[in-house]
Amino acid sequence: MNMKKTILLFSILLASCAGKQTQEIRTMERLSTESRNDYYVSNRAPLQSQQFIKLPAGSIEPEGWIRKQIELQKDGLCGHLGEISAWLQKGNNAWLKNGGEWGWEEVPYWLRGYGNMAYALKDEALLKETKFWIDAILASQRTDGNFGPVHLNNGKQDFWPNMIVLWIMQSYYEYTNDKQVIDFMTKYCHYLQTVPDDAFLSSYWENSRGGDNLWSVVWLYNRTGDESLLPLAEKIHRNTADWTKPTQLPNWHNVNVAQCFREPATWYLFTKDSAMLAASYNAQSLVRRAFGQVPGGMFGADENARIGFFDPRQGTETCGFVEQMASDEIMLLISGDPYWADHLEDVAFNSYPASLMPDYRALRYLTCPNMAISDSRNHHPGLDNSGPFLAMNPFSSRCCQHNHGFGWPYYVEHLVLATPDNGVAAVLYNSCKANVKVGDGTEITLHEQTNYPFEEMTRFTVGTSKAVSFPFYLRIPSWCKNASVLINGKPQQATLAPGTYACIEREWQDGDEVVLNLPMEYAVRQWQVNKNSVSVDYGPLTLSLKVEEEYKQMPSTETAVWDSKWQEGADASAWPTFEILPASPWNYALKVQSPITLQRKDWPSDNNPFTLSSVPMEFKAQGRLVPEWKIDEYGLCGVLPYENARKSDRLDEITLVPMGAARLRISAFSVAE
C-alpha cells in the first residue's frame, strides 16, 4: 500500500472515530407516545397514552439531603405517631377490629406516608409495621367487597378514607407484588358499582376528592384490563364535584383545591377530550390568579380562600403542600409538561420544608410566605380557621399531623421515570440510585449525585452489566437559560432551551457519565395584585429575609386543639410545642436595584440544608425599614404596606436565605428606592 492510500485510510478512520465521539442531543417539548414501554405497566387501550411511567415503589433509593429528610421523618413525628396518637392506637381500633373506635382518615393518612417511607429506606422495622396494618385491612374485606370501618354521613357511607387505602395498596403491591392486592381492589371496585348514585360520594370531602378514587381505577385497569372498571370510572366522574368550570371552583378549601384540581385531567385519560386536561390547568391558574399572587407556589387559603384575604401573610395547610406535590407529580405523568416539575420543585423547596421543625418532631398547621411570628395564639379572623395554628405542635390538627409524611417519599418515587420508548428520564433532580429496565430489558442503575437546588451541577453515572442502547431524557427547567451537558467529560454542542427535554440516545457502557449544568441566575417577580411587591429567585429557590428565630418551648397539652388526642400513657413531655418569635427586625423593604451577592458556606455536616444555622447559601442585599409595617390587631404579620409608605432614610445591609430554610420569613417585599 502506498503512502497516499495509507494517509487516506488513516484519515477516514480518524473521522469515523471522531463521529462516534460526537454526541447528538435532541430537544423536545414533549415525549412521543407512539410506542409503549415493554417493562413497566402503563396506560392500556382505550386510555390516553402517558408521557412518563412511574417506577415501582422502592426502585429509587434516596441519597444526600433528601435521604436525610426522610430519616428525620422516620425519627420524628411520622415514625413515632403510632406510639402517641390516639387515632393510631391498636387497642379497639376500627381499622384493626370490627366495631372498634378511631375509624376515619387518620390511619390511612399516616400509613400512606409511613409505608412509602419504609419502601424508600428499606427499613425492616418500618416494613414490618406497615405489613401489620396492611394485613389487617386486607383481612377486613367483606363478602360484598367493601372493607374497613363504615363511617356514615346522614346514613350514607363516606368513601373518602377508603380512597387513601387504595393508594396505600397500590404502593404495597408495587413493592411486594402481593397478588392479594389486585383481588382486594378488584372486589372493592365491583362493590362500588353496586352503590346507588344517590348514596355515592355524597358528602363534602369524598365528593370533592373523587379524583383520588379515579386515579386508583386507572392504576388497577392498567394491571388487569378489567373492562367493568371503565363504567366505574364514568360513575366516579359524574358523582364527583365539578372542577371544570372556567370561573369558579366547587369549593375553596385549600387542601381540596390542591388535591382535586387534577380530577378532570385524570378523566381526560378515559375520554381523550383535551378540554378536560385544559380544565385542570385552568383550576390551577384560577386559584393562583385570585389568591396566589405570592412566592412559594401556593395560595392564601388558611382553611378556605376568602375574598380580600390574598396578602402573602395568608397561609396554606401542611396538608395542602404535600397534596399539591402529589398533584404536580400526577399531572407530570399525564401531560409530560415540564411546568409541573418546575411547580413541584417550587413547593417542595420553598414552601414545604419550613412547615416542619428542623427535627421533624412537630409541624405547623399553617405556613405563610410572609410570616413574622409563629406562636400559639388564635389569629382568627385574620386567619380563616380558629385555633393555635401557627405554632410548631406535634398535634397541630389531626389531618396534617397524620398526612404530612407522604410528601417526601412520593417525591423520591418521581425523581426518575420510565418513558414509552424504553428509556429513562430524570425529571426532578436529587441524589439517588434508580434501578430501571431500559432498551432490550437490561436493568441498569442510574446513580445521581448532586446538592441541587443548592448547587448547579448534577452528575449521572450509568451502571450496567453489558452495553445497552436507550434514550436518556433530562428536563431543562424553565428558569435555566444556559444549561449544558458533558458526556464522559466532553462538552456537547446543543442548544438546550428552557422548559424542554434533552434526549441523549446512544449505546451506554458501564461507568458512562453525564454531567448536567444548570447555571442559576437572579430573577425578580413582581406581584401586581399585592401592591407591586417583589420576590427574588435564584434558580428554583426563592429568597427570604433572614429573621433570627427565638424558639420558645411549651407543653403540647396546653395548645392541643379538640381533635388532637394523645394515646393513654404517651409521654407528652417528650413531644413539646415550640413557638418561634422574631429576634431581629423583619419589616424591611428591598432595594431591588442594588446588587445581590451570594456567599456560599460549607455544606452542613448533618446533611440538612433547611435551617438557618445550616443553610449553605446566604445572599447579601440592601433594604430599608418600614416603620408602619407591624404586627397587626390579629397578632399577625401586617398586610403589605402601600408602595408610598414611609421608609427609613437609612439603607441597611440585609441577609437573604432560601425560603425553605426560614421558618420566619419575609418572601414578598415592598420596594425601596
XYZ file of C-alpha atoms in Angstrom:
673
model
C 0.000 0.000 0.000
C 1.468 3.398 -0.981
C 1.822 6.287 1.440
C -1.053 8.309 -0.106
C -3.532 5.442 0.388
C -2.287 4.863 3.928
C -2.840 8.519 4.833
C -6.303 8.441 3.220
C -7.402 5.338 5.159
C -5.965 6.758 8.387
C -7.915 9.968 7.819
C -11.138 8.028 7.246
C -10.523 6.056 10.448
C -9.958 9.212 12.450
C -13.104 10.761 11.038
C -15.061 7.629 11.916
C -13.770 7.643 15.498
C -14.475 11.348 15.829
C -18.006 10.750 14.585
C -18.594 8.154 17.302
C -17.445 10.614 19.953
C -19.683 13.388 18.682
C -22.947 13.102 20.585
C -26.142 14.444 19.116
C -28.621 15.703 21.700
C -32.210 16.148 20.583
C -34.525 18.564 22.369
C -38.307 18.416 22.539
C -41.234 19.949 24.397
C -42.930 16.580 24.926
C -42.020 12.929 24.526
C -43.511 10.772 21.804
C -46.144 8.287 22.944
C -46.253 6.273 19.711
C -44.563 3.323 21.426
C -45.392 1.595 24.718
C -42.909 0.629 27.394
C -42.157 -3.118 27.358
C -41.182 -3.450 31.021
C -43.408 -1.182 33.110
C -47.174 -1.024 33.388
C -48.530 1.970 31.522
C -51.884 3.080 30.147
C -53.577 0.404 28.063
C -56.286 0.978 25.441
C -58.634 2.760 25.404
C -56.839 5.100 27.823
C -54.830 8.044 26.563
C -51.130 7.158 26.372
C -48.996 8.651 29.110
C -45.811 10.648 28.733
C -43.974 9.188 31.720
C -44.291 5.947 33.663
C -43.659 5.827 37.380
C -41.237 3.124 38.520
C -42.494 0.696 41.180
C -42.210 1.883 44.769
C -38.781 1.025 46.160
C -36.999 1.280 42.789
C -35.352 4.575 43.763
C -33.054 4.768 46.769
C -32.684 8.318 48.110
C -29.280 9.728 48.981
C -27.917 13.079 50.092
C -30.132 15.711 51.658
C -33.380 14.096 50.546
C -32.478 10.872 52.346
C -31.724 12.951 55.425
C -35.222 14.481 55.313
C -36.816 11.036 55.203
C -34.574 9.780 58.016
C -35.590 12.807 60.086
C -39.201 11.954 59.315
C -38.608 8.374 60.451
C -37.022 9.527 63.722
C -39.592 12.284 64.122
C -43.334 12.570 64.230
C -44.280 10.304 61.303
C -42.115 7.446 62.541
C -43.493 7.661 66.081
C -47.137 8.642 65.669
C -48.128 5.045 66.277
C -46.853 5.468 69.846
C -48.544 8.778 70.681
C -51.628 9.383 68.519
C -54.896 8.068 69.897
C -56.108 7.605 66.332
C -53.367 5.021 65.762
C -53.669 3.019 68.965
C -54.081 -0.656 68.226
C -56.464 -1.448 71.029
C -60.055 -1.055 69.829
C -59.009 0.500 66.515
C -61.711 0.250 63.853
C -59.116 -0.437 61.144
C -57.998 -3.493 63.122
C -61.214 -4.625 64.752
C -64.792 -4.698 63.532
C -66.803 -2.258 65.627
C -63.770 -0.517 67.089
C -63.217 3.196 67.526
C -60.839 5.569 65.723
C -62.016 4.770 62.225
C -61.818 7.694 59.783
C -58.930 9.122 57.681
C -56.132 9.168 60.267
C -54.825 5.609 59.932
C -54.822 5.724 56.099
C -53.264 9.203 56.050
C -50.440 8.099 58.320
C -49.927 4.669 56.759
C -49.576 6.130 53.262
C -46.534 8.169 54.298
C -45.204 5.598 56.742
C -45.342 2.751 54.213
C -43.723 4.662 51.368
C -41.073 5.892 53.787
C -40.386 2.228 54.594
C -40.057 1.359 50.893
C -37.677 4.264 50.276
C -35.416 3.382 53.216
C -35.950 -0.405 53.024
C -36.088 -0.321 56.807
C -37.073 -3.708 58.251
C -38.849 -2.345 61.341
C -40.885 0.099 59.273
C -41.702 -2.600 56.725
C -42.895 -4.951 59.477
C -45.179 -2.310 60.984
C -46.524 -1.402 57.544
C -47.359 -5.021 56.794
C -49.142 -5.394 60.136
C -51.651 -2.695 59.205
C -51.998 -3.734 55.570
C -52.649 -7.361 56.507
C -55.399 -6.210 58.859
C -57.031 -4.053 56.197
C -56.848 -6.853 53.628
C -58.476 -9.186 56.168
C -61.258 -6.671 56.803
C -62.753 -7.129 53.331
C -66.294 -8.417 53.495
C -68.057 -10.770 51.101
C -69.645 -7.866 49.214
C -66.180 -6.369 48.555
C -66.420 -3.440 50.951
C -63.727 -3.164 53.629
C -62.699 -1.331 56.758
C -64.868 0.702 59.110
C -68.057 2.166 57.678
C -68.121 5.858 58.523
C -71.609 7.283 57.955
C -72.741 10.756 56.932
C -76.516 11.183 57.002
C -76.882 7.434 56.842
C -74.606 7.063 53.795
C -71.101 5.632 53.779
C -68.241 8.104 53.500
C -65.888 6.508 50.970
C -63.106 9.069 51.422
C -60.914 7.046 53.858
C -61.065 4.032 51.541
C -59.695 6.140 48.671
C -56.498 6.717 50.666
C -56.274 2.999 51.414
C -56.303 2.218 47.684
C -53.205 4.402 47.230
C -51.560 2.531 50.107
C -52.359 -0.789 48.468
C -51.003 0.372 45.115
C -47.586 1.187 46.595
C -47.566 -2.015 48.644
C -48.260 -4.079 45.529
C -45.529 -2.308 43.570
C -43.050 -3.057 46.336
C -44.096 -6.656 47.104
C -46.025 -7.905 44.051
C -48.532 -9.376 46.525
C -51.416 -10.625 44.351
C -53.858 -10.238 47.243
C -53.889 -6.535 46.481
C -55.235 -6.989 42.953
C -58.035 -9.256 44.203
C -58.794 -6.877 47.069
C -59.004 -3.785 44.862
C -60.966 -5.590 42.144
C -63.592 -6.837 44.598
C -63.889 -3.388 46.136
C -64.303 -1.689 42.754
C -67.001 -4.205 41.816
C -68.728 -3.350 45.100
C -68.634 0.376 44.276
C -70.519 -0.383 41.076
C -73.427 -1.648 43.181
C -73.712 1.517 45.286
C -76.607 3.717 44.072
C -75.587 7.121 42.759
C -77.600 8.918 45.443
C -75.508 7.150 48.116
C -72.146 7.543 46.390
C -69.688 10.406 47.004
C -72.468 12.425 48.581
C -70.679 14.122 51.489
C -68.312 17.077 51.310
C -64.836 15.525 51.456
C -65.496 12.451 49.316
C -67.449 14.493 46.775
C -64.550 16.926 46.368
C -61.908 14.193 46.266
C -63.393 11.587 43.943
C -60.404 12.102 41.653
C -58.271 10.105 44.092
C -60.569 7.117 43.555
C -60.472 7.698 39.788
C -56.646 7.564 39.786
C -56.821 4.171 41.513
C -59.160 2.908 38.792
C -56.534 3.920 36.209
C -53.879 2.043 38.186
C -55.991 -1.107 38.537
C -57.299 -1.165 34.956
C -53.757 -0.976 33.610
C -52.880 -4.113 35.575
C -55.991 -6.191 34.973
C -57.678 -4.959 31.799
C -60.993 -5.440 33.615
C -63.372 -3.582 31.297
C -66.022 -3.267 34.006
C -63.756 -0.626 35.538
C -64.450 1.739 32.637
C -68.098 2.396 33.562
C -66.990 2.695 37.200
C -64.646 5.487 36.139
C -67.555 7.298 34.496
C -69.659 6.796 37.621
C -66.940 8.294 39.814
C -66.529 11.269 37.496
C -70.239 12.110 37.264
C -70.631 11.927 41.056
C -67.521 13.990 41.841
C -67.658 17.766 42.276
C -67.281 19.652 39.013
C -63.743 21.050 38.731
C -64.167 22.048 35.078
C -65.931 25.414 35.344
C -63.944 28.310 33.851
C -64.520 30.952 36.540
C -65.337 29.132 39.763
C -64.384 26.114 41.838
C -66.717 23.729 43.701
C -65.213 24.985 46.967
C -62.167 26.984 48.029
C -60.776 24.762 50.780
C -57.000 24.861 50.374
C -56.377 21.111 50.532
C -59.321 20.322 48.281
C -58.086 22.740 45.638
C -54.506 21.438 45.770
C -55.687 17.831 45.628
C -58.770 17.874 43.431
C -57.991 20.215 40.538
C -56.396 17.257 38.690
C -59.618 15.220 38.523
C -60.561 16.477 35.032
C -57.053 15.632 33.758
C -57.470 12.110 35.122
C -60.849 11.837 33.396
C -59.136 13.039 30.196
C -57.255 9.715 30.168
C -60.596 7.978 29.585
C -62.242 10.471 27.211
C -59.189 11.868 25.380
C -61.090 15.155 25.433
C -58.426 17.880 25.641
C -60.965 20.208 27.276
C -60.700 18.043 30.394
C -56.925 18.426 30.525
C -57.312 22.173 29.958
C -59.795 22.358 32.845
C -57.158 21.180 35.303
C -54.732 23.788 34.017
C -57.457 26.393 34.416
C -58.227 25.419 38.012
C -54.520 25.547 38.887
C -54.329 29.025 37.360
C -57.667 30.328 38.651
C -56.890 29.980 42.347
C -53.434 31.476 41.843
C -54.724 34.472 39.901
C -57.085 35.276 42.754
C -55.219 34.142 45.877
C -51.776 33.007 44.726
C -50.009 36.247 43.864
C -47.275 35.193 46.257
C -43.987 33.246 46.109
C -43.679 29.585 47.081
C -46.045 28.060 44.545
C -49.173 28.038 46.711
C -52.060 30.373 47.550
C -53.641 32.027 50.583
C -56.385 29.795 51.948
C -55.778 29.318 55.666
C -58.645 26.871 55.649
C -60.679 28.415 52.835
C -59.738 31.175 50.404
C -61.752 34.323 51.174
C -62.432 37.464 49.198
C -59.984 40.155 50.315
C -57.588 37.770 52.074
C -54.877 37.324 49.474
C -51.887 39.019 51.121
C -48.732 36.867 51.476
C -49.388 36.701 55.218
C -52.247 34.271 54.482
C -51.145 30.635 54.713
C -51.695 27.106 53.468
C -52.051 23.897 55.449
C -49.135 21.496 55.517
C -51.641 19.020 54.032
C -52.039 21.421 51.136
C -48.304 21.401 50.384
C -47.992 17.620 50.178
C -51.237 17.179 48.250
C -50.136 19.813 45.730
C -46.829 17.979 45.303
C -48.730 14.736 44.599
C -50.976 16.525 42.111
C -47.973 18.001 40.316
C -46.482 14.508 40.054
C -49.659 13.059 38.564
C -50.087 15.980 36.167
C -46.492 15.442 35.004
C -47.177 11.754 34.296
C -50.354 12.602 32.378
C -49.241 15.635 30.394
C -45.461 15.429 30.218
C -45.440 19.202 30.658
C -42.205 20.277 32.421
C -44.231 23.075 34.048
C -45.449 20.549 36.603
C -41.909 19.554 37.563
C -40.981 23.233 37.918
C -44.029 23.841 40.080
C -43.402 20.763 42.214
C -39.881 21.983 42.963
C -41.217 25.435 43.826
C -43.492 23.960 46.509
C -41.057 21.251 47.660
C -38.016 23.531 48.031
C -39.625 26.791 49.128
C -42.884 26.106 50.976
C -42.935 22.602 52.433
C -39.649 22.336 54.432
C -40.404 25.295 56.718
C -43.739 23.801 57.754
C -41.883 21.344 59.992
C -39.457 21.722 62.865
C -35.858 21.033 61.798
C -36.014 17.683 63.631
C -39.469 16.785 62.190
C -40.902 16.278 65.689
C -43.556 18.974 65.290
C -45.259 20.845 62.481
C -47.416 23.861 61.775
C -50.961 23.629 60.567
C -50.435 26.814 58.544
C -47.318 28.283 56.922
C -47.247 31.621 55.088
C -44.884 33.292 52.577
C -44.684 36.312 54.917
C -44.545 35.076 58.484
C -43.167 37.314 61.194
C -44.340 35.203 64.125
C -45.140 31.547 64.757
C -46.989 31.431 68.054
C -49.893 29.590 69.676
C -52.426 32.437 69.620
C -55.770 32.179 67.904
C -55.350 34.554 64.944
C -58.932 34.365 63.666
C -60.367 36.223 61.751
C -57.023 37.293 60.295
C -56.706 33.582 59.531
C -59.833 31.713 58.495
C -59.634 28.866 60.984
C -59.750 29.375 64.747
C -57.020 27.807 66.838
C -53.327 27.903 67.736
C -52.439 27.079 64.156
C -49.126 28.899 63.719
C -47.250 27.079 66.483
C -44.999 24.089 65.845
C -47.106 21.465 67.564
C -46.929 17.648 67.272
C -50.737 17.792 67.414
C -51.319 20.716 65.071
C -54.687 19.358 63.896
C -55.008 15.677 63.188
C -55.142 15.906 59.383
C -51.671 17.439 58.865
C -50.318 15.515 61.824
C -51.050 12.231 60.071
C -50.877 13.232 56.389
C -47.610 15.145 56.049
C -45.455 12.012 55.793
C -46.124 11.072 52.170
C -44.723 14.304 50.699
C -41.030 13.400 50.525
C -41.400 9.629 49.815
C -43.682 10.280 46.835
C -41.299 12.983 45.618
C -38.441 10.436 45.668
C -40.545 7.995 43.636
C -40.832 10.582 40.846
C -37.182 11.641 40.595
C -36.556 9.176 37.767
C -39.275 7.911 35.422
C -39.532 5.366 32.637
C -40.500 6.501 29.139
C -42.690 4.933 26.419
C -39.633 4.191 24.233
C -37.937 2.007 26.900
C -35.794 4.896 28.042
C -35.317 6.710 31.313
C -35.941 10.318 32.290
C -34.533 12.444 35.093
C -37.321 14.958 35.617
C -36.596 16.076 39.183
C -33.073 16.453 40.455
C -31.833 14.956 43.694
C -29.297 12.388 44.850
C -30.473 8.824 44.393
C -29.861 5.420 42.857
C -32.559 4.245 40.490
C -32.842 0.691 39.229
C -34.626 0.720 35.882
C -35.070 -1.631 32.902
C -34.196 0.004 29.603
C -33.554 -0.778 25.946
C -33.554 -4.548 25.462
C -34.644 -5.151 29.066
C -31.265 -4.748 30.714
C -31.621 -3.415 34.261
C -29.288 -0.520 34.847
C -28.507 1.571 37.891
C -28.679 5.292 37.325
C -26.671 6.945 40.098
C -27.483 10.627 40.529
C -25.201 12.795 42.688
C -25.983 16.415 43.444
C -26.737 19.003 46.111
C -29.345 20.587 43.830
C -31.038 23.060 44.300
C -28.138 24.398 46.362
C -25.665 23.810 43.544
C -25.822 23.868 39.749
C -24.232 20.541 38.774
C -25.831 17.101 38.721
C -23.767 14.021 37.850
C -25.313 10.818 36.476
C -23.372 7.543 36.298
C -24.695 4.525 34.433
C -24.123 1.109 35.945
C -24.812 -1.772 33.557
C -23.717 -5.399 33.173
C -23.424 -5.008 29.393
C -23.573 -2.384 26.674
C -27.154 -1.277 26.109
C -28.800 1.314 23.878
C -31.578 3.516 25.234
C -32.657 7.174 25.294
C -31.887 9.233 28.403
C -34.009 12.340 28.916
C -33.116 15.364 31.024
C -35.533 18.130 31.945
C -34.268 21.660 31.349
C -36.024 23.877 33.939
C -37.912 26.903 32.663
C -35.724 29.260 34.717
C -32.418 27.995 33.224
C -31.173 29.908 30.166
C -27.727 28.365 29.695
C -27.928 24.647 30.501
C -25.112 22.442 29.241
C -24.246 18.751 29.157
C -20.981 16.817 29.278
C -20.765 13.139 28.351
C -17.729 11.351 29.731
C -16.091 14.727 30.263
C -16.722 16.029 26.723
C -18.893 19.145 26.284
C -21.820 18.590 23.944
C -22.842 21.080 21.303
C -26.562 21.568 21.791
C -28.976 24.411 22.401
C -30.927 23.412 25.495
C -33.947 25.670 25.641
C -35.669 26.342 28.974
C -38.784 24.298 29.571
C -37.847 21.414 27.263
C -36.339 17.946 27.469
C -32.907 16.989 26.180
C -32.590 13.432 24.892
C -29.279 11.575 24.666
C -29.633 8.369 22.663
C -26.581 6.173 22.449
C -25.087 2.832 23.373
C -24.249 3.106 27.046
C -21.326 1.362 28.724
C -20.783 0.656 32.394
C -19.408 3.769 34.054
C -20.592 6.240 31.416
C -21.111 9.645 32.969
C -23.382 12.566 32.134
C -22.958 15.916 33.857
C -25.809 18.401 33.633
C -25.027 22.006 34.499
C -27.939 24.301 35.298
C -26.498 27.799 35.858
C -28.631 29.793 38.278
C -29.389 33.484 37.894
C -31.305 36.047 39.887
C -34.824 36.852 38.770
C -37.301 39.305 40.255
C -41.019 38.592 40.192
C -43.500 41.406 40.737
C -46.883 40.705 42.337
C -49.085 43.451 40.961
C -52.185 42.347 42.872
C -50.221 42.587 46.117
C -49.194 46.237 45.900
C -46.449 45.602 43.349
C -44.430 43.692 45.912
C -41.468 41.674 44.661
C -39.793 38.371 45.360
C -36.315 37.287 44.348
C -35.488 33.885 42.888
C -32.116 32.243 42.454
C -32.721 29.365 40.090
C -35.507 27.267 41.654
C -35.008 28.857 45.081
C -36.975 31.840 46.321
C -35.111 34.041 48.794
C -36.479 35.303 52.091
C -35.288 37.856 54.599
C -33.250 36.132 57.287
C -35.139 36.748 60.523
C -33.337 35.468 63.606
C -35.501 32.824 65.252
C -36.082 32.540 69.002
C -37.553 29.152 69.906
C -39.790 29.044 72.972
C -40.692 25.569 74.261
C -44.060 24.897 75.865
C -46.129 21.797 76.746
C -48.095 20.480 73.793
C -51.020 19.614 76.039
C -51.635 23.345 76.579
C -52.192 24.081 72.906
C -53.630 20.847 71.517
C -56.931 21.515 69.791
C -60.080 19.499 70.363
C -59.335 16.832 67.735
C -55.730 16.256 68.834
C -55.836 13.204 71.041
C -52.983 11.528 72.893
C -52.746 7.813 73.452
C -53.197 6.849 77.047
C -49.751 6.525 78.610
C -47.971 8.541 75.906
C -45.244 10.825 77.262
C -46.425 14.263 76.145
C -43.336 15.908 77.664
C -41.169 14.192 75.039
C -43.138 15.952 72.295
C -43.180 19.663 73.139
C -44.638 22.538 71.159
C -42.414 25.394 70.020
C -43.305 28.975 69.364
C -40.876 30.835 67.102
C -40.519 34.534 67.798
C -38.569 37.122 65.782
C -35.232 38.147 67.327
C -34.327 40.667 64.603
C -36.267 43.220 62.540
C -38.473 41.748 59.845
C -40.240 44.801 58.389
C -37.846 45.567 55.538
C -38.475 46.850 52.036
C -35.972 45.544 49.482
C -33.869 47.776 47.260
C -34.210 45.846 44.041
C -31.719 47.987 42.102
C -28.864 47.107 44.446
C -26.781 44.037 43.590
C -27.437 40.804 45.444
C -24.336 38.768 46.186
C -24.127 35.098 47.031
C -21.967 33.920 49.921
C -21.511 30.172 49.926
C -20.998 28.292 53.180
C -19.779 24.784 53.902
C -22.230 22.007 53.184
C -23.900 21.107 56.522
C -22.284 18.230 58.359
C -25.732 16.860 59.237
C -26.812 16.968 55.562
C -29.852 19.108 56.373
C -29.738 22.396 54.432
C -33.176 23.632 55.564
C -32.291 25.518 58.763
C -30.878 28.986 59.330
C -27.793 27.545 61.002
C -27.034 25.014 58.289
C -28.270 26.529 55.020
C -25.256 26.537 52.663
C -26.150 29.791 50.894
C -26.676 33.333 52.133
C -27.237 36.406 49.991
C -26.343 39.992 50.833
C -28.763 42.702 49.714
C -29.919 46.148 50.830
C -33.179 47.308 52.340
C -34.940 49.985 54.355
C -37.122 49.512 57.411
C -40.821 50.333 57.007
C -41.915 51.669 60.436
C -45.663 51.356 59.836
C -45.388 47.673 58.887
C -46.045 45.936 62.208
C -47.739 43.007 63.876
C -51.439 43.792 63.434
C -54.520 43.593 65.641
C -54.827 39.859 64.993
C -51.256 39.188 66.125
C -50.166 38.526 62.540
C -47.547 39.949 60.243
C -49.337 43.027 58.933
C -50.524 43.105 55.345
C -48.018 44.554 52.891
C -47.661 48.335 53.176
C -48.585 50.527 50.231
C -45.794 51.469 47.878
C -45.692 55.060 49.153
C -45.412 54.039 52.819
C -42.639 55.919 54.643
C -39.345 54.067 54.722
C -36.241 54.638 56.786
C -33.674 57.091 55.476
C -31.008 54.558 56.379
C -30.093 51.885 53.852
C -29.162 48.651 55.678
C -27.338 45.566 54.542
C -29.748 42.657 54.918
C -29.295 38.918 54.548
C -31.495 36.718 52.409
C -31.677 32.934 52.658
C -33.514 30.227 50.711
C -37.169 30.384 51.682
C -37.410 26.720 52.699
C -34.813 27.229 55.453
C -36.651 30.188 57.004
C -39.410 29.318 59.479
C -39.906 33.028 59.984
C -39.581 34.888 56.718
C -40.494 37.786 54.527
C -40.593 36.475 50.967
C -42.695 39.186 49.281
C -41.141 42.623 49.785
C -42.213 46.188 49.324
C -39.763 48.014 47.075
C -37.329 50.583 48.474
C -35.562 53.291 46.481
